[in-house]
Structures are given as structure tokens and as C-alpha cells.
mmCIF file of C-alpha atoms in Angstrom:
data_model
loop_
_atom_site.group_PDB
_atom_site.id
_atom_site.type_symbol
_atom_site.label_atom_id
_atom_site.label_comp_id
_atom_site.label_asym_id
_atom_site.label_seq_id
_atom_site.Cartn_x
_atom_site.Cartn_y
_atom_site.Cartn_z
ATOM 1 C CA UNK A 1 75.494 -127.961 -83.354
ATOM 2 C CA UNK A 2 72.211 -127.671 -84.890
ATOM 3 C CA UNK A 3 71.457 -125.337 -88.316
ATOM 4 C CA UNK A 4 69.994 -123.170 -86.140
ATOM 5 C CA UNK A 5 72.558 -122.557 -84.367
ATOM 6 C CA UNK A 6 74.820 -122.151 -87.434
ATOM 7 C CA UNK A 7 72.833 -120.071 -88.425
ATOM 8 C CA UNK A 8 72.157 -117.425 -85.827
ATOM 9 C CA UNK A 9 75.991 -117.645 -86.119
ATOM 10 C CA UNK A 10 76.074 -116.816 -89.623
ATOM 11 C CA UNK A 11 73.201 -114.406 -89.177
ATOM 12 C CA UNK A 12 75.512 -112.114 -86.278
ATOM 13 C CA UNK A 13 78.141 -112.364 -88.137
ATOM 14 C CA UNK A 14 76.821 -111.030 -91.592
ATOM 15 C CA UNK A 15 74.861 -107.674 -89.247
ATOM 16 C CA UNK A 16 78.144 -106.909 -87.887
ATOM 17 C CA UNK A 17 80.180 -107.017 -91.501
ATOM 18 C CA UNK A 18 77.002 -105.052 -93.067
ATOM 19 C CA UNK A 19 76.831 -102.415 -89.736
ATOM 20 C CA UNK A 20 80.813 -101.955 -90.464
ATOM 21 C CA UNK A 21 80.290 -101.441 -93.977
ATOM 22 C CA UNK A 22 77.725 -98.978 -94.087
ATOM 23 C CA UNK A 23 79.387 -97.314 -91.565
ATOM 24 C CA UNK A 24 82.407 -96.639 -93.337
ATOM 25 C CA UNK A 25 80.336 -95.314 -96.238
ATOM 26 C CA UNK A 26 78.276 -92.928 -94.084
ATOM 27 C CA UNK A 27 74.818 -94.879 -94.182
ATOM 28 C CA UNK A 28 74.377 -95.308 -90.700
ATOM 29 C CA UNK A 29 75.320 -93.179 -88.129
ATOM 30 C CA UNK A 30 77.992 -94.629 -85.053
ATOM 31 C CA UNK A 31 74.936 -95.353 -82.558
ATOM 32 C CA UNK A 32 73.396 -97.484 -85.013
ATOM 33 C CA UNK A 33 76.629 -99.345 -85.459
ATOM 34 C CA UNK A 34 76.619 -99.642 -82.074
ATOM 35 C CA UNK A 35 73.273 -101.169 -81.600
ATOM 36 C CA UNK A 36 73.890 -103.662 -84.796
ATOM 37 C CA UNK A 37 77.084 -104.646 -83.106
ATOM 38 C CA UNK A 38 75.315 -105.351 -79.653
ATOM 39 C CA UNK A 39 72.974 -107.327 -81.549
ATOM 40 C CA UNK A 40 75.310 -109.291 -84.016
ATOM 41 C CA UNK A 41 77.084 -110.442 -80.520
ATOM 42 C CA UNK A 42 74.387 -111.256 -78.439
ATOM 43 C CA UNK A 43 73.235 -113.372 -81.288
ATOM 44 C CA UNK A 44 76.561 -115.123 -81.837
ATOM 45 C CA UNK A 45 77.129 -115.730 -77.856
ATOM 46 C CA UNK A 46 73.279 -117.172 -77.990
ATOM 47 C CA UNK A 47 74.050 -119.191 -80.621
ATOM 48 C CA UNK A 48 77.461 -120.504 -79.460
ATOM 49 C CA UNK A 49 76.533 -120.508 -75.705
ATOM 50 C CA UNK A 50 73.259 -120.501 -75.053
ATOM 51 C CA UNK A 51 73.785 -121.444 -71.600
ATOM 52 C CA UNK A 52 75.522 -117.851 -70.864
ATOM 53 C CA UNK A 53 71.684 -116.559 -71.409
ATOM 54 C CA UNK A 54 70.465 -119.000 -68.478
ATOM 55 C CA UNK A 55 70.130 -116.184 -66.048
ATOM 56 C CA UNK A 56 67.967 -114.583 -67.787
ATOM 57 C CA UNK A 57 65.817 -117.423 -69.106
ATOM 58 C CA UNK A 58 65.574 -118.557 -64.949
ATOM 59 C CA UNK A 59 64.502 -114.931 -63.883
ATOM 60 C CA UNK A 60 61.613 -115.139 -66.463
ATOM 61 C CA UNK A 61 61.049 -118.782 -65.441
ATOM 62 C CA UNK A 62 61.606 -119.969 -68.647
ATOM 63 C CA UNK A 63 62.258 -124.088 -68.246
ATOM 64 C CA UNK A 64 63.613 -126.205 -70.945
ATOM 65 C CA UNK A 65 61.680 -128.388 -72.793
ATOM 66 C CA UNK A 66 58.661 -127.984 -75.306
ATOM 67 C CA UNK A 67 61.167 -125.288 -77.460
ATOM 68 C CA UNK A 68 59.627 -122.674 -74.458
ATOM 69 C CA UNK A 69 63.130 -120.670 -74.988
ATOM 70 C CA UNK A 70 63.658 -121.011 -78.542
ATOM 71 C CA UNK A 71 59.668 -119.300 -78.383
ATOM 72 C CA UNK A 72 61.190 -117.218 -75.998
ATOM 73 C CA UNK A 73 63.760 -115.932 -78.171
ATOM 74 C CA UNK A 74 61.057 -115.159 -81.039
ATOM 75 C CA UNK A 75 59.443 -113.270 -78.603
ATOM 76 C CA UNK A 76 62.557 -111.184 -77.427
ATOM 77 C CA UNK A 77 63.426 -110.722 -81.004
ATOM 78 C CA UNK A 78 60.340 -109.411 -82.548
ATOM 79 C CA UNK A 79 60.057 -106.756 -79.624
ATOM 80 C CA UNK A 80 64.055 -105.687 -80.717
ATOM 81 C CA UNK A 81 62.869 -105.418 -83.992
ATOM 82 C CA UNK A 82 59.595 -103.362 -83.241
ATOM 83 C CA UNK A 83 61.979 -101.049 -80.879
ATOM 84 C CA UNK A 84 64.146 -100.779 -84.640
ATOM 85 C CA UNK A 85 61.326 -99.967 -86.638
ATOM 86 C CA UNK A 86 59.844 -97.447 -84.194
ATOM 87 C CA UNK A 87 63.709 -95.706 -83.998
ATOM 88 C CA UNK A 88 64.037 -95.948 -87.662
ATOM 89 C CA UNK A 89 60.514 -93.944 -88.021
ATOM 90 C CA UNK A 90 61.428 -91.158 -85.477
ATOM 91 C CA UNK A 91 64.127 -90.258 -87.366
ATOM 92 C CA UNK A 92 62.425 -90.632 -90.623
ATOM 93 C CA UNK A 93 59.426 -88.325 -89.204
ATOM 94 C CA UNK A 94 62.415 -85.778 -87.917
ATOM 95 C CA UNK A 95 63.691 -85.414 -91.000
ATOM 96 C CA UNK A 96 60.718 -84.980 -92.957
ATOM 97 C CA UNK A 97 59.705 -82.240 -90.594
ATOM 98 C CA UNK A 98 63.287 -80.566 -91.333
ATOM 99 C CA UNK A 99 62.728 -81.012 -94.866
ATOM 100 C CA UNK A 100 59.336 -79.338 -94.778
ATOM 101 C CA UNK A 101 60.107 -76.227 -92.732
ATOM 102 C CA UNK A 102 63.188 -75.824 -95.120
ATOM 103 C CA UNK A 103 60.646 -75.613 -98.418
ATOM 104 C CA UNK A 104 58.521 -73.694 -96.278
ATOM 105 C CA UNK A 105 60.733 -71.306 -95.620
ATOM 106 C CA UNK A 106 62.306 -71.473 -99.036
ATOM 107 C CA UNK A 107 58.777 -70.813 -100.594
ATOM 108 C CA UNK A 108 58.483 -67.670 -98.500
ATOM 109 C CA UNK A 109 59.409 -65.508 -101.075
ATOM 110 C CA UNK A 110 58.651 -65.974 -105.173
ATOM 111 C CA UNK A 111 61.909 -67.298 -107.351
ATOM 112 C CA UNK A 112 63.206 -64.603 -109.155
ATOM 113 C CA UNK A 113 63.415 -66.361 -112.398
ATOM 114 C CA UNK A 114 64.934 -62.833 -114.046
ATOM 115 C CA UNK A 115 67.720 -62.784 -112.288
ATOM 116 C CA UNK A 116 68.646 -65.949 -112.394
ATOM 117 C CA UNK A 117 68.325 -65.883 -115.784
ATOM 118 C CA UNK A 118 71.454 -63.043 -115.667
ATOM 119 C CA UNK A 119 73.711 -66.161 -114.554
ATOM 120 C CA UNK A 120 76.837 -67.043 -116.800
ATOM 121 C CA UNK A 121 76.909 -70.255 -118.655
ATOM 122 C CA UNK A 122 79.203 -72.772 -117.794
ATOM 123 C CA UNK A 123 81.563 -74.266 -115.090
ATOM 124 C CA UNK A 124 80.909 -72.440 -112.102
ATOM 125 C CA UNK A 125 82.151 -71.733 -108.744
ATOM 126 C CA UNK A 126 80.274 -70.375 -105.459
ATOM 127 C CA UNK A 127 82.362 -68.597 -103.254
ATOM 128 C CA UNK A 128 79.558 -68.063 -99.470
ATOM 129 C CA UNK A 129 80.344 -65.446 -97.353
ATOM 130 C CA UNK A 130 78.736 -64.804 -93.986
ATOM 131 C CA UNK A 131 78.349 -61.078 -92.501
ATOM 132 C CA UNK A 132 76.567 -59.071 -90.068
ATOM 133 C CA UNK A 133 76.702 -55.364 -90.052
ATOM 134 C CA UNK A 134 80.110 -55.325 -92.289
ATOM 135 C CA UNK A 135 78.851 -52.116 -93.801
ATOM 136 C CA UNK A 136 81.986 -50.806 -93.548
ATOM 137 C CA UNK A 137 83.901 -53.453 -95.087
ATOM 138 C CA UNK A 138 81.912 -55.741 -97.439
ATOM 139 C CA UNK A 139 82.215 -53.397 -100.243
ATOM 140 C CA UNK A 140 85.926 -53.985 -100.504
ATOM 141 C CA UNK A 141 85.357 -57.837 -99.670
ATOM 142 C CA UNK A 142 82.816 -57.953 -102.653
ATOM 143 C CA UNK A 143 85.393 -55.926 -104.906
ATOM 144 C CA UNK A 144 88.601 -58.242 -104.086
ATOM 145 C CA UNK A 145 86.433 -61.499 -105.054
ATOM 146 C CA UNK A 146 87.805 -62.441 -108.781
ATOM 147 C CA UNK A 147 85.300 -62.724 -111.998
ATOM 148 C CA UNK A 148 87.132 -66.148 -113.391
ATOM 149 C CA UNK A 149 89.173 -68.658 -111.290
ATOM 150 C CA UNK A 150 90.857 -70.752 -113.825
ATOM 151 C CA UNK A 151 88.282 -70.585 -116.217
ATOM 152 C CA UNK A 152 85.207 -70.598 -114.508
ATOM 153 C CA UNK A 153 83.112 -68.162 -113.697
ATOM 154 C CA UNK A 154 82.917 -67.050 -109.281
ATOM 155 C CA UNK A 155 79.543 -66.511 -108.410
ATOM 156 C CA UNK A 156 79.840 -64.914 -104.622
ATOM 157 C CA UNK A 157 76.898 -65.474 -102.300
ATOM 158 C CA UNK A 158 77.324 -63.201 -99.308
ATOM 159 C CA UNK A 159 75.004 -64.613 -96.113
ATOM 160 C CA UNK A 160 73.420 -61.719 -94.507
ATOM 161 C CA UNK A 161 72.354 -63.399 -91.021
ATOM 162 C CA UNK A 162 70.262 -60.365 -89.274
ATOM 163 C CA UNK A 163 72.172 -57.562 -90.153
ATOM 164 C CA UNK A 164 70.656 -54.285 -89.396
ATOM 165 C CA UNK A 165 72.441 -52.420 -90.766
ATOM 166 C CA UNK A 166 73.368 -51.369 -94.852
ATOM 167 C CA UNK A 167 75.105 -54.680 -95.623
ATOM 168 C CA UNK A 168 72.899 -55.973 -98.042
ATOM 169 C CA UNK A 169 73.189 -52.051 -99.896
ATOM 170 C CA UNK A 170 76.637 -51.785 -99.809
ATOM 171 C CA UNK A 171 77.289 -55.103 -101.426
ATOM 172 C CA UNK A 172 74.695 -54.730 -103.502
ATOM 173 C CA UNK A 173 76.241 -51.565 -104.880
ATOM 174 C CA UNK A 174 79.725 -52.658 -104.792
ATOM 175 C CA UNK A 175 78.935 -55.389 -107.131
ATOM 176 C CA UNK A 176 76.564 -52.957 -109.459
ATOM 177 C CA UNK A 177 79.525 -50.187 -109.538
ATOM 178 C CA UNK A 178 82.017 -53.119 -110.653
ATOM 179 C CA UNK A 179 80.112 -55.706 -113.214
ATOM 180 C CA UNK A 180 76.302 -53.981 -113.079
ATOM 181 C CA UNK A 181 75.247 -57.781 -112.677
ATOM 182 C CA UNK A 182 72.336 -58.616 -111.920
ATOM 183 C CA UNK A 183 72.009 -58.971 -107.720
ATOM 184 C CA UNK A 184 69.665 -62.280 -106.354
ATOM 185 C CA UNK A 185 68.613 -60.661 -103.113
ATOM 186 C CA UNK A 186 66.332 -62.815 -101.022
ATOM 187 C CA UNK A 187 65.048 -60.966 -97.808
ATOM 188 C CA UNK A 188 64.383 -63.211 -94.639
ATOM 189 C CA UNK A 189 60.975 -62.785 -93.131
ATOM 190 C CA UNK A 190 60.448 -62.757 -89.480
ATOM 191 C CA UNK A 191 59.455 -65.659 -87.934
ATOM 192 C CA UNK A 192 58.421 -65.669 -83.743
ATOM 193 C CA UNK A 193 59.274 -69.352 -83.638
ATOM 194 C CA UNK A 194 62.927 -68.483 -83.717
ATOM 195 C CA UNK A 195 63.825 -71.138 -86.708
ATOM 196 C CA UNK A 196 66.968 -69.085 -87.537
ATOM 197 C CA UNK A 197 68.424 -70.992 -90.243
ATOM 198 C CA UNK A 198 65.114 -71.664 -91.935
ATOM 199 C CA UNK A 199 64.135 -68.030 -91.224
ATOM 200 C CA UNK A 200 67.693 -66.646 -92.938
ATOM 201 C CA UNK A 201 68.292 -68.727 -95.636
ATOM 202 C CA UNK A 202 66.723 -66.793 -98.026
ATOM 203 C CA UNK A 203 68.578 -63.573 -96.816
ATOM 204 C CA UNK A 204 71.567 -63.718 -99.252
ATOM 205 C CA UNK A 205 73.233 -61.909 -101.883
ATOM 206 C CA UNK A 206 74.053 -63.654 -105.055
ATOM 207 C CA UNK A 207 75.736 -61.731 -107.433
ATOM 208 C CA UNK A 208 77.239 -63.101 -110.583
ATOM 209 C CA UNK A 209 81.069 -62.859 -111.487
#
């Protein structure tokens, strides 16, 4: 066995261990383990056997002699590893666009450095509650949340996703009537493109507790 060999061997071997181990720490996602796996094997099985490959060297009349498959194997694996880099920039590109429409709609509306100010120091905790036209019950949700959980302060944030109705008002004043804390209300803006959790994110109520 030649050190090339051993080391395509070595080589498939070390992708699969690395593919398994970023796995299980939630680098890579299970398609990419997939793919890495494929890989790591075909490279082993060329490297052990390259004879199971004849097939496909004879369909692309590739003849021994004068290294024509070794080349041919070059060839094969710098395409694989354009097809990688291309995949790997999609789903850079896609998250980058994410990212950006999230500022975007973030930076709809000025940061209300006041009332953030109005926070209480220390060890925190957020409690996030969704609701849509709960006019009629999120006062009494809003009352029931506790100011201190073990020592720290509860902050609630209550998710208004489209409500159009007085949800935002009556937790707004059922927090006011209790602690007259300061209220962080962000109001969504309307967006035609339908983005609906860029569009809503800033729709919430954060009250301090």
C-alpha cells in the first residue's frame, strides 16, 4: 500500500471523527454530517479498493497508466470541494440576509434609552408572554406575574403579535396601577412584504418587576 493510499485512509477517517464531533456539539447541522460521512467513505473505499471505482473510471474512459486516474481523482475532488464552498456561501449569504432584515426591522423605531434606564439592577429574569386580543384577560395575567423570584428581579415581556384590540392598554395599565414602572412599548410597523416576525418583534411590552 502506497502513502497515498494511507493516507486518503487516514484523511476519511479523521472527516468522519471531526463531522461526528461537531455534530454532537451543534456546529454542523445533520445534512452536513451526512455529506462529510459520504465523503470520508468514498475516500476510504478509494483508498482501500480502488478497483470498486472501476466502473466509473471505464464509463469516463479513464485507462490506467500515466497517473490518468489519480489526475482523475484531483479533478473529481476539486469540483466536490467547489460544490462545498458554493453550499457553505448560500447559507452564509442566507443568514446574513436574516441578520439584516432583523436590524432593519429592529432599527424601525428609536431605542428608548429612558425607559430602559427605569430597569432594576441586578440578577434578572424575563418571563415572554405571547397574546392577541386578551383584553379581557391580560390585566389579571400581568397582575399574577411576581416582582422577585428568589431574589431576582421578573421583568415580564408580553408579545403583542397583531392584536387589534386594547391589549397593549390594558397591560400597560395593569402594570402602571400595580408598580407605576416604567412600560418599554415598541409598536410594530406595517410591512406589505409580510415578514411577520421581523415586522412584530418590536411590538412588545416590557415592564419592569
Amino acid at each position: 500500500m502506497t502513502a497515498v493510499r494511507i493516507l486518503g485512509i487516514v484523511a476519511g477517517i479523521g472527516l468522519f471523527l471531526m463531522s461526528v464531533q461537531a455534530y454532537d456539539r451543534r456546529r454542523i447541522s445533520r445534512l452536513s454530517l451526512i455529506v462529510a460521512s459520504l465523503l470520508g467513505t468514498a475516500l476510504i473505499v478509494l483508498s482501500l479498493r480502488p478497483s470498486v471505482y472501476d466502473p466509473v473510471f471505464n464509463w469516463f474512459h479513464i485507462v490506467p497508466g500515466a497517473e490518468r486516474r489519480v489526475i482523475f481523482v484531483l479533478v473529481i475532488g476539486v469540483l466536490l470541494l467547489l460544490f462545498l464552498v458554493l453550499r457553505l456561501q448560500t447559507g452564509s449569504d442566507t443568514n446574513d440576509r436574516g441578520l439584516r432584515l432583523l436590524i432593519e426591522a429592529l432599527g424601525r423605531e428609536r431605542f428608548d434609552w429612558e425607559r430602559a434606564a427605569a430597569l432594576p439592577e441586578g440578577r434578572r429574569v424575563v418571563v415572554i408572554s405571547p397574546a392577541y386580543n386578551e383584553q379581557d384577560s391580560v390585566g389579571d395575567v400581568v397582575r399574577a406575574i411576581p416582582r422577585e423570584l428568589e431574589g431576582m428581579q421578573v421583568i415580564p415581556v408580553l408579545v403583542s403579535d397583531g392584536s387589534d384590540d386594547a391589549t397593549a392598554r390594558r397591560a400597560r395599565e395593569a402594570d402602571d396601577g400595580r408598580r407605576r414602572a416604567a412600560s418599554a412599548l415598541g409598536t410594530a410597523c406595517d410591512d406589505p412584504t409580510d415578514h411577520r416576525r421581523e415586522r412584530r418583534l418590536r411590538e412588545r411590552i416590557a415592564d419592569p418587576r
